PDB file of C-alpha atoms in Angstrom:
ATOM      1  CA  UNK A   1      92.534 102.518  -9.812  1.00 61.00           C
ATOM      2  CA  UNK A   2      91.237 106.077 -10.046  1.00 55.00           C
ATOM      3  CA  UNK A   3      93.104 107.004  -6.888  1.00 59.00           C
ATOM      4  CA  UNK A   4      96.328 105.574  -8.359  1.00 60.00           C
ATOM      5  CA  UNK A   5      95.934 107.641 -11.564  1.00 52.00           C
ATOM      6  CA  UNK A   6      95.269 110.816  -9.596  1.00 50.00           C
ATOM      7  CA  UNK A   7      98.333 110.155  -7.422  1.00 56.00           C
ATOM      8  CA  UNK A   8     100.486 109.483 -10.498  1.00 52.00           C
ATOM      9  CA  UNK A   9      99.302 112.715 -12.105  1.00 55.00           C
ATOM     10  CA  UNK A  10     100.166 114.702  -9.009  1.00 52.00           C
ATOM     11  CA  UNK A  11     103.653 113.126  -8.888  1.00 55.00           C
ATOM     12  CA  UNK A  12     104.299 113.960 -12.560  1.00 50.00           C
ATOM     13  CA  UNK A  13     103.064 117.541 -12.197  1.00 50.00           C
ATOM     14  CA  UNK A  14     105.211 118.026  -9.118  1.00 55.00           C
ATOM     15  CA  UNK A  15     108.246 116.646 -10.907  1.00 49.00           C
ATOM     16  CA  UNK A  16     107.539 118.688 -14.058  1.00 46.00           C
ATOM     17  CA  UNK A  17     107.284 122.034 -12.296  1.00 49.00           C
ATOM     18  CA  UNK A  18     110.088 121.141  -9.916  1.00 50.00           C
ATOM     19  CA  UNK A  19     112.760 120.376 -12.511  1.00 50.00           C
ATOM     20  CA  UNK A  20     114.642 122.824 -14.680  1.00 50.00           C
ATOM     21  CA  UNK A  21     113.612 123.619 -18.246  1.00 48.00           C
ATOM     22  CA  UNK A  22     116.229 121.237 -19.523  1.00 50.00           C
ATOM     23  CA  UNK A  23     114.889 118.313 -17.562  1.00 51.00           C
ATOM     24  CA  UNK A  24     113.576 115.080 -18.949  1.00 53.00           C
ATOM     25  CA  UNK A  25     109.875 115.864 -18.650  1.00 49.00           C
ATOM     26  CA  UNK A  26     110.272 119.160 -20.461  1.00 49.00           C
ATOM     27  CA  UNK A  27     112.202 117.361 -23.174  1.00 52.00           C
ATOM     28  CA  UNK A  28     109.381 114.843 -23.519  1.00 49.00           C
ATOM     29  CA  UNK A  29     106.886 117.729 -23.798  1.00 51.00           C
ATOM     30  CA  UNK A  30     108.900 119.460 -26.496  1.00 54.00           C
ATOM     31  CA  UNK A  31     109.326 116.227 -28.373  1.00 51.00           C
ATOM     32  CA  UNK A  32     105.639 115.481 -28.208  1.00 52.00           C
ATOM     33  CA  UNK A  33     104.781 118.965 -29.484  1.00 52.00           C
ATOM     34  CA  UNK A  34     107.211 118.597 -32.374  1.00 57.00           C
ATOM     35  CA  UNK A  35     105.731 115.231 -33.260  1.00 52.00           C
ATOM     36  CA  UNK A  36     102.119 116.287 -32.904  1.00 50.00           C
ATOM     37  CA  UNK A  37     102.435 119.737 -34.525  1.00 56.00           C
ATOM     38  CA  UNK A  38     102.375 118.460 -38.123  1.00 61.00           C
ATOM     39  CA  UNK A  39      99.474 116.159 -37.272  1.00 61.00           C
ATOM     40  CA  UNK A  40      97.541 119.062 -35.730  1.00 60.00           C
ATOM     41  CA  UNK A  41      98.319 121.318 -38.680  1.00 63.00           C
ATOM     42  CA  UNK A  42      97.190 118.629 -41.104  1.00 61.00           C
ATOM     43  CA  UNK A  43      94.037 118.064 -39.118  1.00 58.00           C
ATOM     44  CA  UNK A  44      93.322 121.810 -39.152  1.00 63.00           C
ATOM     45  CA  UNK A  45      93.764 121.920 -42.900  1.00 68.00           C
ATOM     46  CA  UNK A  46      91.636 118.824 -43.412  1.00 63.00           C
ATOM     47  CA  UNK A  47      88.875 120.101 -41.141  1.00 61.00           C
ATOM     48  CA  UNK A  48      88.896 123.679 -42.476  1.00 67.00           C
ATOM     49  CA  UNK A  49      86.500 122.910 -45.384  1.00 70.00           C
ATOM     50  CA  UNK A  50      84.164 121.209 -42.932  1.00 63.00           C
ATOM     51  CA  UNK A  51      84.295 124.216 -40.596  1.00 65.00           C
ATOM     52  CA  UNK A  52      83.787 126.552 -43.553  1.00 68.00           C
ATOM     53  CA  UNK A  53      80.863 124.458 -44.745  1.00 67.00           C
ATOM     54  CA  UNK A  54      79.179 124.588 -41.348  1.00 65.00           C
ATOM     55  CA  UNK A  55      79.887 128.321 -41.195  1.00 69.00           C
ATOM     56  CA  UNK A  56      78.340 128.779 -44.656  1.00 71.00           C
ATOM     57  CA  UNK A  57      75.237 126.828 -43.614  1.00 65.00           C
ATOM     58  CA  UNK A  58      74.920 128.947 -40.504  1.00 69.00           C
ATOM     59  CA  UNK A  59      75.312 132.200 -42.455  1.00 74.00           C
ATOM     60  CA  UNK A  60      72.854 130.986 -45.109  1.00 75.00           C
ATOM     61  CA  UNK A  61      70.251 130.057 -42.514  1.00 73.00           C
ATOM     62  CA  UNK A  62      70.647 133.463 -40.856  1.00 75.00           C
ATOM     63  CA  UNK A  63      70.366 135.202 -44.234  1.00 78.00           C
ATOM     64  CA  UNK A  64      67.229 133.224 -45.141  1.00 78.00           C
ATOM     65  CA  UNK A  65      65.700 134.076 -41.796  1.00 79.00           C
ATOM     66  CA  UNK A  66      66.415 137.769 -42.329  1.00 81.00           C
ATOM     67  CA  UNK A  67      65.065 137.513 -45.895  1.00 80.00           C
ATOM     68  CA  UNK A  68      61.822 135.940 -44.666  1.00 78.00           C
ATOM     69  CA  UNK A  69      61.466 138.638 -42.014  1.00 82.00           C
ATOM     70  CA  UNK A  70      62.026 141.384 -44.599  1.00 80.00           C
ATOM     71  CA  UNK A  71      59.502 139.779 -46.958  1.00 75.00           C
ATOM     72  CA  UNK A  72      56.924 139.599 -44.188  1.00 73.00           C
ATOM     73  CA  UNK A  73      57.530 143.273 -43.334  1.00 77.00           C
ATOM     74  CA  UNK A  74      57.305 144.200 -47.036  1.00 71.00           C
ATOM     75  CA  UNK A  75      54.003 142.337 -47.466  1.00 64.00           C
ATOM     76  CA  UNK A  76      52.623 143.991 -44.354  1.00 70.00           C
ATOM     77  CA  UNK A  77      53.619 147.438 -45.624  1.00 69.00           C
ATOM     78  CA  UNK A  78      52.080 146.682 -49.014  1.00 61.00           C
ATOM     79  CA  UNK A  79      48.823 145.680 -47.350  1.00 60.00           C
ATOM     80  CA  UNK A  80      48.822 148.839 -45.248  1.00 65.00           C
ATOM     81  CA  UNK A  81      49.534 150.937 -48.343  1.00 59.00           C
ATOM     82  CA  UNK A  82      46.709 149.238 -50.261  1.00 52.00           C
ATOM     83  CA  UNK A  83      44.268 149.829 -47.394  1.00 57.00           C
ATOM     84  CA  UNK A  84      45.362 153.450 -47.076  1.00 64.00           C
ATOM     85  CA  UNK A  85      45.056 153.996 -50.834  1.00 51.00           C
ATOM     86  CA  UNK A  86      41.579 152.429 -50.902  1.00 48.00           C
ATOM     87  CA  UNK A  87      40.462 154.539 -47.947  1.00 57.00           C
ATOM     88  CA  UNK A  88      41.829 157.686 -49.614  1.00 56.00           C
ATOM     89  CA  UNK A  89      40.042 156.878 -52.879  1.00 50.00           C
ATOM     90  CA  UNK A  90      36.764 156.285 -51.071  1.00 54.00           C
ATOM     91  CA  UNK A  91      37.194 159.515 -49.094  1.00 56.00           C
ATOM     92  CA  UNK A  92      37.891 161.495 -52.275  1.00 53.00           C
ATOM     93  CA  UNK A  93      34.870 160.004 -54.040  1.00 51.00           C
ATOM     94  CA  UNK A  94      32.658 160.630 -51.026  1.00 54.00           C
ATOM     95  CA  UNK A  95      33.911 164.228 -50.814  1.00 55.00           C
ATOM     96  CA  UNK A  96      33.151 164.769 -54.495  1.00 53.00           C
ATOM     97  CA  UNK A  97      29.671 163.336 -54.058  1.00 51.00           C
ATOM     98  CA  UNK A  98      29.041 165.621 -51.100  1.00 54.00           C
ATOM     99  CA  UNK A  99      30.007 168.679 -53.132  1.00 53.00           C
ATOM    100  CA  UNK A 100      27.854 167.537 -56.033  1.00 53.00           C
ATOM    101  CA  UNK A 101      24.822 167.090 -53.795  1.00 50.00           C
ATOM    102  CA  UNK A 102      24.814 170.776 -52.874  1.00 49.00           C
ATOM    103  CA  UNK A 103      24.658 172.055 -56.448  1.00 51.00           C
ATOM    104  CA  UNK A 104      22.024 172.158 -59.187  1.00 50.00           C
ATOM    105  CA  UNK A 105      18.998 169.898 -59.299  1.00 56.00           C
ATOM    106  CA  UNK A 106      20.697 167.220 -57.233  1.00 64.00           C
ATOM    107  CA  UNK A 107      20.070 169.224 -54.073  1.00 67.00           C
ATOM    108  CA  UNK A 108      16.368 168.379 -54.467  1.00 74.00           C
ATOM    109  CA  UNK A 109      17.038 164.637 -54.141  1.00 81.00           C
ATOM    110  CA  UNK A 110      17.795 162.404 -51.205  1.00 86.00           C
ATOM    111  CA  UNK A 111      21.084 160.653 -52.056  1.00 91.00           C
ATOM    112  CA  UNK A 112      21.822 157.194 -50.676  1.00 93.00           C
ATOM    113  CA  UNK A 113      25.522 156.413 -50.633  1.00 93.00           C
ATOM    114  CA  UNK A 114      26.450 152.846 -51.562  1.00 95.00           C
ATOM    115  CA  UNK A 115      29.523 150.683 -51.987  1.00 93.00           C
ATOM    116  CA  UNK A 116      30.264 148.838 -55.235  1.00 94.00           C
ATOM    117  CA  UNK A 117      31.021 145.201 -54.449  1.00 90.00           C
ATOM    118  CA  UNK A 118      30.688 143.430 -57.805  1.00 88.00           C
ATOM    119  CA  UNK A 119      31.059 144.197 -61.510  1.00 83.00           C
ATOM    120  CA  UNK A 120      29.904 142.298 -64.566  1.00 77.00           C
ATOM    121  CA  UNK A 121      32.684 140.347 -66.342  1.00 60.00           C
ATOM    122  CA  UNK A 122      32.484 142.226 -69.643  1.00 64.00           C
ATOM    123  CA  UNK A 123      35.184 144.553 -70.942  1.00 59.00           C
ATOM    124  CA  UNK A 124      33.628 147.756 -69.674  1.00 55.00           C
ATOM    125  CA  UNK A 125      31.455 146.397 -66.841  1.00 56.00           C
ATOM    126  CA  UNK A 126      27.951 147.096 -68.142  1.00 85.00           C
ATOM    127  CA  UNK A 127      26.417 146.550 -64.687  1.00 91.00           C
ATOM    128  CA  UNK A 128      27.417 147.024 -61.068  1.00 92.00           C
ATOM    129  CA  UNK A 129      26.150 145.528 -57.836  1.00 95.00           C
ATOM    130  CA  UNK A 130      25.797 147.872 -54.861  1.00 96.00           C
ATOM    131  CA  UNK A 131      25.131 147.187 -51.183  1.00 95.00           C
ATOM    132  CA  UNK A 132      21.930 149.259 -50.861  1.00 96.00           C
ATOM    133  CA  UNK A 133      18.418 148.161 -51.818  1.00 95.00           C
ATOM    134  CA  UNK A 134      14.707 148.698 -51.360  1.00 95.00           C
ATOM    135  CA  UNK A 135      15.045 148.837 -47.581  1.00 94.00           C
ATOM    136  CA  UNK A 136      17.174 151.967 -48.100  1.00 94.00           C
ATOM    137  CA  UNK A 137      14.663 153.631 -50.437  1.00 93.00           C
ATOM    138  CA  UNK A 138      16.298 152.465 -53.670  1.00 95.00           C
ATOM    139  CA  UNK A 139      13.903 151.899 -56.568  1.00 94.00           C
ATOM    140  CA  UNK A 140      14.147 150.853 -60.228  1.00 95.00           C
ATOM    141  CA  UNK A 141      15.135 153.643 -62.688  1.00 93.00           C
ATOM    142  CA  UNK A 142      16.595 155.938 -60.033  1.00 94.00           C
ATOM    143  CA  UNK A 143      19.756 157.748 -61.200  1.00 94.00           C
ATOM    144  CA  UNK A 144      23.169 156.636 -59.938  1.00 95.00           C
ATOM    145  CA  UNK A 145      26.031 159.138 -59.835  1.00 93.00           C
ATOM    146  CA  UNK A 146      29.697 159.288 -58.848  1.00 92.00           C
ATOM    147  CA  UNK A 147      31.802 162.283 -57.891  1.00 87.00           C
ATOM    148  CA  UNK A 148      32.780 162.874 -61.541  1.00 88.00           C
ATOM    149  CA  UNK A 149      29.303 162.506 -63.017  1.00 90.00           C
ATOM    150  CA  UNK A 150      26.584 160.158 -64.187  1.00 93.00           C
ATOM    151  CA  UNK A 151      27.070 156.412 -63.726  1.00 94.00           C
ATOM    152  CA  UNK A 152      23.728 154.946 -64.811  1.00 95.00           C
ATOM    153  CA  UNK A 153      20.396 153.951 -63.332  1.00 95.00           C
ATOM    154  CA  UNK A 154      18.981 151.254 -61.081  1.00 96.00           C
ATOM    155  CA  UNK A 155      18.012 148.185 -63.092  1.00 95.00           C
ATOM    156  CA  UNK A 156      16.984 145.643 -60.427  1.00 95.00           C
ATOM    157  CA  UNK A 157      16.418 145.907 -56.685  1.00 97.00           C
ATOM    158  CA  UNK A 158      16.228 143.506 -53.773  1.00 96.00           C
ATOM    159  CA  UNK A 159      15.933 144.271 -50.086  1.00 95.00           C
ATOM    160  CA  UNK A 160      19.639 144.706 -49.366  1.00 94.00           C
ATOM    161  CA  UNK A 161      21.282 145.354 -52.724  1.00 95.00           C
ATOM    162  CA  UNK A 162      20.661 146.555 -56.259  1.00 97.00           C
ATOM    163  CA  UNK A 163      21.973 146.219 -59.795  1.00 96.00           C
ATOM    164  CA  UNK A 164      23.055 149.343 -61.652  1.00 96.00           C
ATOM    165  CA  UNK A 165      22.849 149.594 -65.450  1.00 94.00           C
ATOM    166  CA  UNK A 166      25.806 151.679 -66.582  1.00 93.00           C
ATOM    167  CA  UNK A 167      25.345 154.425 -69.143  1.00 92.00           C
ATOM    168  CA  UNK A 168      27.561 152.358 -71.499  1.00 90.00           C
ATOM    169  CA  UNK A 169      25.004 149.535 -71.531  1.00 89.00           C
ATOM    170  CA  UNK A 170      23.300 148.960 -74.880  1.00 87.00           C
ATOM    171  CA  UNK A 171      19.870 149.533 -73.334  1.00 88.00           C
ATOM    172  CA  UNK A 172      20.733 152.850 -71.696  1.00 91.00           C
ATOM    173  CA  UNK A 173      19.578 156.253 -72.916  1.00 90.00           C
ATOM    174  CA  UNK A 174      19.125 159.728 -71.413  1.00 92.00           C
ATOM    175  CA  UNK A 175      18.137 163.148 -72.661  1.00 91.00           C
ATOM    176  CA  UNK A 176      21.130 165.484 -72.708  1.00 91.00           C
ATOM    177  CA  UNK A 177      22.293 168.888 -73.820  1.00 89.00           C
ATOM    178  CA  UNK A 178      25.499 170.774 -74.362  1.00 85.00           C
ATOM    179  CA  UNK A 179      26.561 173.526 -72.004  1.00 73.00           C
ATOM    180  CA  UNK A 180      25.349 175.958 -74.686  1.00 75.00           C
ATOM    181  CA  UNK A 181      21.878 174.404 -74.444  1.00 82.00           C
ATOM    182  CA  UNK A 182      21.696 172.315 -77.626  1.00 84.00           C
ATOM    183  CA  UNK A 183      19.561 169.230 -76.816  1.00 87.00           C
ATOM    184  CA  UNK A 184      20.130 165.639 -77.821  1.00 89.00           C
ATOM    185  CA  UNK A 185      20.007 162.038 -76.707  1.00 91.00           C
ATOM    186  CA  UNK A 186      22.956 160.145 -75.205  1.00 93.00           C
ATOM    187  CA  UNK A 187      23.317 156.427 -75.822  1.00 91.00           C
ATOM    188  CA  UNK A 188      26.115 153.864 -76.220  1.00 90.00           C
ATOM    189  CA  UNK A 189      27.845 153.222 -79.539  1.00 87.00           C
ATOM    190  CA  UNK A 190      26.944 149.757 -80.787  1.00 79.00           C
ATOM    191  CA  UNK A 191      29.972 147.455 -80.718  1.00 74.00           C
ATOM    192  CA  UNK A 192      32.284 149.999 -79.045  1.00 78.00           C
ATOM    193  CA  UNK A 193      32.229 149.561 -75.250  1.00 75.00           C
ATOM    194  CA  UNK A 194      32.840 152.770 -73.337  1.00 81.00           C
ATOM    195  CA  UNK A 195      31.972 155.090 -76.240  1.00 89.00           C
ATOM    196  CA  UNK A 196      28.825 157.244 -76.107  1.00 94.00           C
ATOM    197  CA  UNK A 197      26.996 158.977 -78.921  1.00 93.00           C
ATOM    198  CA  UNK A 198      25.189 162.307 -78.731  1.00 92.00           C
ATOM    199  CA  UNK A 199      22.420 161.951 -81.277  1.00 89.00           C
ATOM    200  CA  UNK A 200      19.367 163.870 -82.551  1.00 83.00           C
ATOM    201  CA  UNK A 201      21.026 167.255 -82.046  1.00 85.00           C
ATOM    202  CA  UNK A 202      19.110 169.915 -84.059  1.00 81.00           C
ATOM    203  CA  UNK A 203      22.131 172.212 -84.328  1.00 81.00           C
ATOM    204  CA  UNK A 204      24.933 169.650 -84.451  1.00 82.00           C
ATOM    205  CA  UNK A 205      27.168 172.161 -86.255  1.00 83.00           C
ATOM    206  CA  UNK A 206      27.398 174.130 -83.003  1.00 85.00           C
ATOM    207  CA  UNK A 207      28.970 171.230 -81.105  1.00 88.00           C
ATOM    208  CA  UNK A 208      32.752 171.244 -80.737  1.00 89.00           C
ATOM    209  CA  UNK A 209      35.328 168.754 -79.509  1.00 91.00           C
ATOM    210  CA  UNK A 210      35.776 169.127 -75.741  1.00 90.00           C
ATOM    211  CA  UNK A 211      32.244 170.452 -75.122  1.00 91.00           C
ATOM    212  CA  UNK A 212      30.722 169.383 -71.811  1.00 91.00           C
ATOM    213  CA  UNK A 213      27.571 167.241 -72.052  1.00 91.00           C
ATOM    214  CA  UNK A 214      25.094 167.211 -69.173  1.00 91.00           C
ATOM    215  CA  UNK A 215      21.655 165.723 -68.478  1.00 90.00           C
ATOM    216  CA  UNK A 216      18.776 167.784 -69.781  1.00 87.00           C
ATOM    217  CA  UNK A 217      16.287 166.783 -67.097  1.00 82.00           C
ATOM    218  CA  UNK A 218      12.559 166.797 -67.785  1.00 74.00           C
ATOM    219  CA  UNK A 219      11.830 168.479 -71.107  1.00 67.00           C
ATOM    220  CA  UNK A 220       8.086 167.798 -71.148  1.00 65.00           C
ATOM    221  CA  UNK A 221       5.579 167.123 -68.385  1.00 65.00           C
ATOM    222  CA  UNK A 222       4.180 164.203 -70.370  1.00 69.00           C
ATOM    223  CA  UNK A 223       7.503 162.357 -70.238  1.00 68.00           C
ATOM    224  CA  UNK A 224       9.144 163.166 -66.891  1.00 76.00           C
ATOM    225  CA  UNK A 225      12.783 162.165 -66.690  1.00 82.00           C
ATOM    226  CA  UNK A 226      14.130 160.360 -63.630  1.00 85.00           C
ATOM    227  CA  UNK A 227      17.412 162.226 -64.188  1.00 89.00           C
ATOM    228  CA  UNK A 228      17.642 165.738 -62.783  1.00 87.00           C
ATOM    229  CA  UNK A 229      19.066 168.497 -64.930  1.00 86.00           C
ATOM    230  CA  UNK A 230      22.763 169.304 -64.809  1.00 86.00           C
ATOM    231  CA  UNK A 231      24.468 165.961 -64.052  1.00 89.00           C
ATOM    232  CA  UNK A 232      27.744 165.786 -65.929  1.00 91.00           C
ATOM    233  CA  UNK A 233      27.765 162.975 -68.503  1.00 93.00           C
ATOM    234  CA  UNK A 234      31.085 163.557 -70.245  1.00 91.00           C
ATOM    235  CA  UNK A 235      32.935 165.522 -72.900  1.00 93.00           C
ATOM    236  CA  UNK A 236      32.857 165.402 -76.690  1.00 93.00           C
ATOM    237  CA  UNK A 237      35.878 163.296 -77.659  1.00 93.00           C
ATOM    238  CA  UNK A 238      35.579 163.484 -81.461  1.00 92.00           C
ATOM    239  CA  UNK A 239      33.167 164.316 -84.272  1.00 90.00           C
ATOM    240  CA  UNK A 240      32.847 162.137 -87.366  1.00 89.00           C
ATOM    241  CA  UNK A 241      31.740 164.254 -90.338  1.00 85.00           C
ATOM    242  CA  UNK A 242      29.587 162.828 -93.117  1.00 75.00           C
ATOM    243  CA  UNK A 243      28.714 164.014 -96.579  1.00 74.00           C
ATOM    244  CA  UNK A 244      26.349 166.841 -95.637  1.00 67.00           C
ATOM    245  CA  UNK A 245      26.908 169.785 -93.266  1.00 63.00           C
ATOM    246  CA  UNK A 246      24.540 168.250 -90.713  1.00 65.00           C
ATOM    247  CA  UNK A 247      25.693 164.656 -91.188  1.00 76.00           C
ATOM    248  CA  UNK A 248      27.932 164.058 -88.196  1.00 83.00           C
ATOM    249  CA  UNK A 249      28.356 161.629 -85.303  1.00 88.00           C
ATOM    250  CA  UNK A 250      29.255 163.217 -81.986  1.00 91.00           C
ATOM    251  CA  UNK A 251      31.224 160.884 -79.698  1.00 93.00           C
ATOM    252  CA  UNK A 252      31.305 161.459 -75.952  1.00 95.00           C
ATOM    253  CA  UNK A 253      33.657 159.987 -73.318  1.00 93.00           C
ATOM    254  CA  UNK A 254      32.028 159.414 -69.896  1.00 93.00           C
ATOM    255  CA  UNK A 255      33.302 161.709 -67.137  1.00 91.00           C
ATOM    256  CA  UNK A 256      33.074 158.972 -64.476  1.00 91.00           C
ATOM    257  CA  UNK A 257      35.713 156.242 -64.605  1.00 89.00           C
ATOM    258  CA  UNK A 258      33.291 153.323 -64.663  1.00 88.00           C
ATOM    259  CA  UNK A 259      36.088 150.761 -64.252  1.00 84.00           C
ATOM    260  CA  UNK A 260      37.304 152.088 -60.891  1.00 85.00           C
ATOM    261  CA  UNK A 261      34.184 152.979 -58.955  1.00 88.00           C
ATOM    262  CA  UNK A 262      34.190 152.231 -55.237  1.00 90.00           C
ATOM    263  CA  UNK A 263      31.505 154.586 -53.946  1.00 91.00           C
ATOM    264  CA  UNK A 264      28.368 155.832 -55.726  1.00 94.00           C
ATOM    265  CA  UNK A 265      25.118 157.530 -54.799  1.00 94.00           C
ATOM    266  CA  UNK A 266      21.579 156.632 -55.720  1.00 95.00           C
ATOM    267  CA  UNK A 267      19.335 159.673 -56.119  1.00 93.00           C
ATOM    268  CA  UNK A 268      16.199 158.484 -54.368  1.00 91.00           C
ATOM    269  CA  UNK A 269      12.785 160.137 -54.465  1.00 75.00           C
ATOM    270  CA  UNK A 270      12.992 163.937 -54.727  1.00 62.00           C
ATOM    271  CA  UNK A 271      11.219 166.193 -52.306  1.00 48.00           C
ATOM    272  CA  UNK A 272       7.432 166.548 -52.558  1.00 46.00           C
ATOM    273  CA  UNK A 273       7.512 169.849 -54.450  1.00 43.00           C
ATOM    274  CA  UNK A 274       9.770 168.466 -57.177  1.00 43.00           C
ATOM    275  CA  UNK A 275       7.749 165.257 -57.431  1.00 44.00           C
ATOM    276  CA  UNK A 276       4.622 167.312 -58.062  1.00 43.00           C
ATOM    277  CA  UNK A 277       6.383 169.307 -60.809  1.00 43.00           C
ATOM    278  CA  UNK A 278       7.319 166.093 -62.573  1.00 42.00           C
ATOM    279  CA  UNK A 279       3.749 164.810 -62.779  1.00 41.00           C
TER     280      UNK A 279
END
């Protein structure tokens, strides 16, 4: 049967190409094309929406794939930017700490650099957790500083970490003085997180808005201070005047941004000569 069909096809092809263009087979071909042309055109029109639909699906799938690739690249770049920004911040803070260590009374101490890994959930983070502890020489009441200035003091210590009480904590206090030398005591303002108060200033009328406030250090051998002299605390932000000329409340804004600390230093035991002077 197959052989017969092949033979018939060969005979028809031979006859088709052998006859003139006006022959019967050519006429049949033309007639068939005329008959089938409208059917083919109708089929093309009917199938065009289907082809367009498949083309739209294909384009949509390609677009979604490209979108997903671009999103993945964007997320990767964001992560790299975040890591770079964090590393830059840590490097800047570490550089500031290094410069601070070479000036003033801080040069007499042995600083231990630590990373902040946890903050208390309150509005202004009254405590911090750092990754250095007693095994690194950290002890209770040792000062904690950042590149910009005073952060607080060590409140609790374990072998590998420690808790830092911030200078905005309600239990914190430190002797201070203005750059001009007027003494006082720095403590937090009750009910106002982040606000400090310079109190007990004998010549409060000499204090002006913008004045720099620093730690006073040890003022008497009977009450040695764990804070060395000259650590920046902050600047006078405003002065509330009362009825009398000496009745005034001096508000101070901390120099260190306590909400964004990544790296701090604990000022561990000072050198032997300074320890003897504090006794």
